[in-house]
Amino acid sequence: MSTGFLTVDLDALTSNWRALDGMTDVETAAVVKADGYGLGVAKVGRALIKAGAKRLFVAAAEEGVELRQAVGPNVEIFVFSGHMRGDTDMIGDMMLTPLVNTVGQLTRHLEALPEHPFGVQLDTGMNRLGLEIGEWASVAEIALSQNCRLVMSHLACADEPDHAMNRQQLEQFHLMTDGIEVPRSLAATGGILLGPEYHFDMTRPGVGLYGGAPFTDAQPVAFLDLPVIQVRDVEVGETVGYANSWTAKRPSKIATVSGGYADGLIRALSGGANLWHGDQAVPLVGRVSMDLITADVTDLPELPGVLSVLNQDQTVDALAERAGTIGYEILTSLGPRYQRRYAGG
Ligand SMILES: *Cc1c(COP(=O)(O)O)cnc(C)c1O
């Protein structure tokens, strides 16, 4: 077996959901877009439902179809991209709830599936998805008189608690939605941590469930172990890997492990990250290549059979920082070649 092992701790996942749920007095849904942030939408979705989530969010209707097949009929599945052209059959047949983003989407939805539930996404300043205040004013009465299940918006800077944008968007959301009877949602993981003013009727955490910042108390969920293919001795002055980017300054033992940028261990990790043998860190040396990484294991007391990339010490955020990115990108890049193991649940 030469591919890496990705272990997903479903008990840690559900414990993160419960912890975030415990921070509010309102309903806690769960965001499982991008294949459950790379960890497997069927397993992740089922575990979250077992823990108590009743509403799940995906980005695209196609993801909703896969999720519906995994979780059965009794869960509401919202689709952030809304009711796109060509999606009507999927939305209707699979009982998906599109979050309409434009007047055109609202019209398409009400014409194609008049009784079918939907939600509305509002733009409160992020300028990415949703109706702007004038558009909302022109269609709110029609929308709210139909089977509208949720009115939501999304915060652009919620991971920075002191950012003035948070309060601006909160005020805009109030301005656009105060007085309506349909449930409202503004907070993702970051918004939950901003406090009760941001919670409204439902929160929609994603990354915190999977162990990522800004939920700093999250338990790690993803663990990645890579098999060592060979270990060699390298003399002083010899180089390792593409472009000779690392040169031995002492007689060294170099382990070559199975996993590379094709597996989501992005090339920007070159020369920055650690791998782990139990609780002992060893430095990645040389360039990350497509299928392989090299690490300096000279200081280990024994030759390793496996080195870890994600463990209790090196979380997705710690690894992301080494590569100048965010935990979200590390998670959603985890490659298809790993053997996936699910623990707990
Ligand atoms: C991705 C997403 C979320 C979840 O955000 P996290 O930061 O992962 O908690 C919630 N709402 C919307 C609109 C999103 O796109």
JSON list of N, CA and C and ligand atoms in Angstrom, two decimals, residues 31 33 37 57 59 80 99 121 126 128-129 152-155 186-192 204-210 213-214 328, ligand 1:
[
{"chain": "A", "resi": 31, "resn": "VAL", "atom": "N", "xyz": [-22.83, 23.39, 7.10]},
{"chain": "A", "resi": 31, "resn": "VAL", "atom": "CA", "xyz": [-22.44, 23.56, 5.70]},
{"chain": "A", "resi": 31, "resn": "VAL", "atom": "C", "xyz": [-21.54, 22.40, 5.30]},
{"chain": "A", "resi": 33, "resn": "LYS", "atom": "N", "xyz": [-20.69, 21.83, 1.83]},
{"chain": "A", "resi": 33, "resn": "LYS", "atom": "CA", "xyz": [-20.32, 22.03, 0.43]},
{"chain": "A", "resi": 33, "resn": "LYS", "atom": "C", "xyz": [-18.92, 21.46, 0.17]},
{"chain": "A", "resi": 37, "resn": "TYR", "atom": "N", "xyz": [-16.25, 19.80, 2.86]},
{"chain": "A", "resi": 37, "resn": "TYR", "atom": "CA", "xyz": [-14.93, 20.42, 3.03]},
{"chain": "A", "resi": 37, "resn": "TYR", "atom": "C", "xyz": [-13.82, 19.38, 2.78]},
{"chain": "A", "resi": 57, "resn": "PHE", "atom": "N", "xyz": [-26.35, 22.73, 4.10]},
{"chain": "A", "resi": 57, "resn": "PHE", "atom": "CA", "xyz": [-26.13, 23.66, 2.99]},
{"chain": "A", "resi": 57, "resn": "PHE", "atom": "C", "xyz": [-25.04, 23.13, 2.06]},
{"chain": "A", "resi": 59, "resn": "ALA", "atom": "N", "xyz": [-23.16, 24.07, -2.05]},
{"chain": "A", "resi": 59, "resn": "ALA", "atom": "CA", "xyz": [-22.95, 25.20, -2.97]},
{"chain": "A", "resi": 59, "resn": "ALA", "atom": "C", "xyz": [-23.74, 25.03, -4.26]},
{"chain": "A", "resi": 80, "resn": "PHE", "atom": "N", "xyz": [-26.65, 27.19, -2.03]},
{"chain": "A", "resi": 80, "resn": "PHE", "atom": "CA", "xyz": [-26.22, 28.59, -2.04]},
{"chain": "A", "resi": 80, "resn": "PHE", "atom": "C", "xyz": [-26.30, 29.23, -3.43]},
{"chain": "A", "resi": 99, "resn": "LEU", "atom": "N", "xyz": [-31.41, 28.87, -2.64]},
{"chain": "A", "resi": 99, "resn": "LEU", "atom": "CA", "xyz": [-31.37, 30.21, -2.05]},
{"chain": "A", "resi": 99, "resn": "LEU", "atom": "C", "xyz": [-31.24, 31.18, -3.22]},
{"chain": "A", "resi": 121, "resn": "GLN", "atom": "N", "xyz": [-31.21, 34.82, -0.65]},
{"chain": "A", "resi": 121, "resn": "GLN", "atom": "CA", "xyz": [-29.92, 35.30, -0.19]},
{"chain": "A", "resi": 121, "resn": "GLN", "atom": "C", "xyz": [-29.83, 36.80, -0.49]},
{"chain": "A", "resi": 126, "resn": "MET", "atom": "N", "xyz": [-20.99, 42.25, 0.91]},
{"chain": "A", "resi": 126, "resn": "MET", "atom": "CA", "xyz": [-19.87, 41.45, 0.43]},
{"chain": "A", "resi": 126, "resn": "MET", "atom": "C", "xyz": [-19.75, 41.50, -1.09]},
{"chain": "A", "resi": 128, "resn": "ARG", "atom": "N", "xyz": [-21.00, 39.49, -3.41]},
{"chain": "A", "resi": 128, "resn": "ARG", "atom": "CA", "xyz": [-20.67, 38.22, -4.04]},
{"chain": "A", "resi": 128, "resn": "ARG", "atom": "C", "xyz": [-21.95, 37.55, -4.51]},
{"chain": "A", "resi": 129, "resn": "LEU", "atom": "N", "xyz": [-22.86, 37.23, -3.58]},
{"chain": "A", "resi": 129, "resn": "LEU", "atom": "CA", "xyz": [-24.13, 36.62, -3.94]},
{"chain": "A", "resi": 129, "resn": "LEU", "atom": "C", "xyz": [-25.25, 37.39, -3.25]},
{"chain": "A", "resi": 152, "resn": "MET", "atom": "N", "xyz": [-31.31, 34.93, 4.22]},
{"chain": "A", "resi": 152, "resn": "MET", "atom": "CA", "xyz": [-29.96, 34.89, 4.77]},
{"chain": "A", "resi": 152, "resn": "MET", "atom": "C", "xyz": [-29.01, 35.86, 4.07]},
{"chain": "A", "resi": 153, "resn": "SER", "atom": "N", "xyz": [-27.90, 36.14, 4.74]},
{"chain": "A", "resi": 153, "resn": "SER", "atom": "CA", "xyz": [-26.82, 36.89, 4.13]},
{"chain": "A", "resi": 153, "resn": "SER", "atom": "C", "xyz": [-25.51, 36.36, 4.70]},
{"chain": "A", "resi": 154, "resn": "HIS", "atom": "N", "xyz": [-24.39, 36.83, 4.18]},
{"chain": "A", "resi": 154, "resn": "HIS", "atom": "CA", "xyz": [-23.09, 36.25, 4.55]},
{"chain": "A", "resi": 154, "resn": "HIS", "atom": "C", "xyz": [-22.11, 37.37, 4.89]},
{"chain": "A", "resi": 155, "resn": "LEU", "atom": "N", "xyz": [-21.35, 37.16, 5.96]},
{"chain": "A", "resi": 155, "resn": "LEU", "atom": "CA", "xyz": [-20.40, 38.17, 6.44]},
{"chain": "A", "resi": 155, "resn": "LEU", "atom": "C", "xyz": [-19.04, 38.02, 5.74]},
{"chain": "A", "resi": 186, "resn": "LEU", "atom": "N", "xyz": [-27.51, 34.84, 9.48]},
{"chain": "A", "resi": 186, "resn": "LEU", "atom": "CA", "xyz": [-26.39, 35.68, 9.05]},
{"chain": "A", "resi": 186, "resn": "LEU", "atom": "C", "xyz": [-25.03, 35.02, 9.33]},
{"chain": "A", "resi": 187, "resn": "ALA", "atom": "N", "xyz": [-24.96, 34.18, 10.36]},
{"chain": "A", "resi": 187, "resn": "ALA", "atom": "CA", "xyz": [-23.66, 33.75, 10.88]},
{"chain": "A", "resi": 187, "resn": "ALA", "atom": "C", "xyz": [-23.19, 32.40, 10.33]},
{"chain": "A", "resi": 188, "resn": "ALA", "atom": "N", "xyz": [-21.95, 32.36, 9.83]},
{"chain": "A", "resi": 188, "resn": "ALA", "atom": "CA", "xyz": [-21.22, 31.12, 9.62]},
{"chain": "A", "resi": 188, "resn": "ALA", "atom": "C", "xyz": [-20.35, 30.91, 10.88]},
{"chain": "A", "resi": 189, "resn": "THR", "atom": "N", "xyz": [-19.28, 30.14, 10.79]},
{"chain": "A", "resi": 189, "resn": "THR", "atom": "CA", "xyz": [-18.46, 29.88, 11.97]},
{"chain": "A", "resi": 189, "resn": "THR", "atom": "C", "xyz": [-18.03, 31.19, 12.65]},
{"chain": "A", "resi": 190, "resn": "GLY", "atom": "N", "xyz": [-17.47, 32.10, 11.87]},
{"chain": "A", "resi": 190, "resn": "GLY", "atom": "CA", "xyz": [-16.98, 33.36, 12.44]},
{"chain": "A", "resi": 190, "resn": "GLY", "atom": "C", "xyz": [-18.09, 34.16, 13.09]},
{"chain": "A", "resi": 191, "resn": "GLY", "atom": "N", "xyz": [-19.25, 34.19, 12.46]},
{"chain": "A", "resi": 191, "resn": "GLY", "atom": "CA", "xyz": [-20.39, 34.95, 12.98]},
{"chain": "A", "resi": 191, "resn": "GLY", "atom": "C", "xyz": [-20.90, 34.40, 14.31]},
{"chain": "A", "resi": 192, "resn": "ILE", "atom": "N", "xyz": [-20.82, 33.09, 14.50]},
{"chain": "A", "resi": 192, "resn": "ILE", "atom": "CA", "xyz": [-21.22, 32.50, 15.78]},
{"chain": "A", "resi": 192, "resn": "ILE", "atom": "C", "xyz": [-20.37, 33.10, 16.89]},
{"chain": "A", "resi": 204, "resn": "ARG", "atom": "N", "xyz": [-24.98, 28.85, 10.41]},
{"chain": "A", "resi": 204, "resn": "ARG", "atom": "CA", "xyz": [-24.57, 27.95, 9.32]},
{"chain": "A", "resi": 204, "resn": "ARG", "atom": "C", "xyz": [-23.06, 27.72, 9.38]},
{"chain": "A", "resi": 205, "resn": "PRO", "atom": "N", "xyz": [-22.56, 27.04, 10.41]},
{"chain": "A", "resi": 205, "resn": "PRO", "atom": "CA", "xyz": [-21.12, 26.82, 10.47]},
{"chain": "A", "resi": 205, "resn": "PRO", "atom": "C", "xyz": [-20.65, 25.80, 9.43]},
{"chain": "A", "resi": 206, "resn": "GLY", "atom": "N", "xyz": [-19.47, 26.04, 8.91]},
{"chain": "A", "resi": 206, "resn": "GLY", "atom": "CA", "xyz": [-18.78, 25.08, 8.04]},
{"chain": "A", "resi": 206, "resn": "GLY", "atom": "C", "xyz": [-17.44, 24.73, 8.65]},
{"chain": "A", "resi": 207, "resn": "VAL", "atom": "N", "xyz": [-16.45, 25.56, 8.42]},
{"chain": "A", "resi": 207, "resn": "VAL", "atom": "CA", "xyz": [-15.06, 25.19, 8.71]},
{"chain": "A", "resi": 207, "resn": "VAL", "atom": "C", "xyz": [-14.83, 24.78, 10.17]},
{"chain": "A", "resi": 208, "resn": "GLY", "atom": "N", "xyz": [-15.53, 25.41, 11.09]},
{"chain": "A", "resi": 208, "resn": "GLY", "atom": "CA", "xyz": [-15.35, 25.06, 12.50]},
{"chain": "A", "resi": 208, "resn": "GLY", "atom": "C", "xyz": [-15.70, 23.61, 12.80]},
{"chain": "A", "resi": 209, "resn": "LEU", "atom": "N", "xyz": [-16.67, 23.07, 12.06]},
{"chain": "A", "resi": 209, "resn": "LEU", "atom": "CA", "xyz": [-17.05, 21.67, 12.24]},
{"chain": "A", "resi": 209, "resn": "LEU", "atom": "C", "xyz": [-15.89, 20.75, 11.90]},
{"chain": "A", "resi": 210, "resn": "TYR", "atom": "N", "xyz": [-15.09, 21.18, 10.92]},
{"chain": "A", "resi": 210, "resn": "TYR", "atom": "CA", "xyz": [-14.01, 20.34, 10.40]},
{"chain": "A", "resi": 210, "resn": "TYR", "atom": "C", "xyz": [-12.68, 20.62, 11.10]},
{"chain": "A", "resi": 213, "resn": "ALA", "atom": "N", "xyz": [-9.90, 27.16, 11.95]},
{"chain": "A", "resi": 213, "resn": "ALA", "atom": "CA", "xyz": [-10.07, 28.54, 12.40]},
{"chain": "A", "resi": 213, "resn": "ALA", "atom": "C", "xyz": [-11.17, 29.20, 11.57]},
{"chain": "A", "resi": 214, "resn": "PRO", "atom": "N", "xyz": [-11.92, 30.14, 12.15]},
{"chain": "A", "resi": 214, "resn": "PRO", "atom": "CA", "xyz": [-11.63, 30.84, 13.40]},
{"chain": "A", "resi": 214, "resn": "PRO", "atom": "C", "xyz": [-12.14, 30.15, 14.67]},
{"chain": "A", "resi": 328, "resn": "TYR", "atom": "N", "xyz": [-9.15, 26.15, 5.15]},
{"chain": "A", "resi": 328, "resn": "TYR", "atom": "CA", "xyz": [-10.20, 25.77, 4.17]},
{"chain": "A", "resi": 328, "resn": "TYR", "atom": "C", "xyz": [-9.58, 25.17, 2.91]},
{"chain": "B", "resi": 1, "resn": "LIG", "atom": "C1", "xyz": [-19.11, 28.55, 3.05]},
{"chain": "B", "resi": 1, "resn": "LIG", "atom": "C2", "xyz": [-20.24, 29.32, 3.60]},
{"chain": "B", "resi": 1, "resn": "LIG", "atom": "C3", "xyz": [-20.63, 29.19, 4.94]},
{"chain": "B", "resi": 1, "resn": "LIG", "atom": "C4", "xyz": [-19.79, 28.44, 5.96]},
{"chain": "B", "resi": 1, "resn": "LIG", "atom": "O1", "xyz": [-18.70, 29.26, 6.27]},
{"chain": "B", "resi": 1, "resn": "LIG", "atom": "P1", "xyz": [-17.55, 28.83, 7.30]},
{"chain": "B", "resi": 1, "resn": "LIG", "atom": "O2", "xyz": [-16.66, 30.01, 7.36]},
{"chain": "B", "resi": 1, "resn": "LIG", "atom": "O3", "xyz": [-16.89, 27.66, 6.69]},
{"chain": "B", "resi": 1, "resn": "LIG", "atom": "O4", "xyz": [-18.20, 28.51, 8.59]},
{"chain": "B", "resi": 1, "resn": "LIG", "atom": "C5", "xyz": [-21.80, 29.81, 5.35]},
{"chain": "B", "resi": 1, "resn": "LIG", "atom": "N1", "xyz": [-22.52, 30.58, 4.50]},
{"chain": "B", "resi": 1, "resn": "LIG", "atom": "C6", "xyz": [-22.15, 30.78, 3.21]},
{"chain": "B", "resi": 1, "resn": "LIG", "atom": "C7", "xyz": [-22.97, 31.64, 2.33]},
{"chain": "B", "resi": 1, "resn": "LIG", "atom": "C8", "xyz": [-21.00, 30.17, 2.72]},
{"chain": "B", "resi": 1, "resn": "LIG", "atom": "O5", "xyz": [-20.62, 30.36, 1.45]}
]
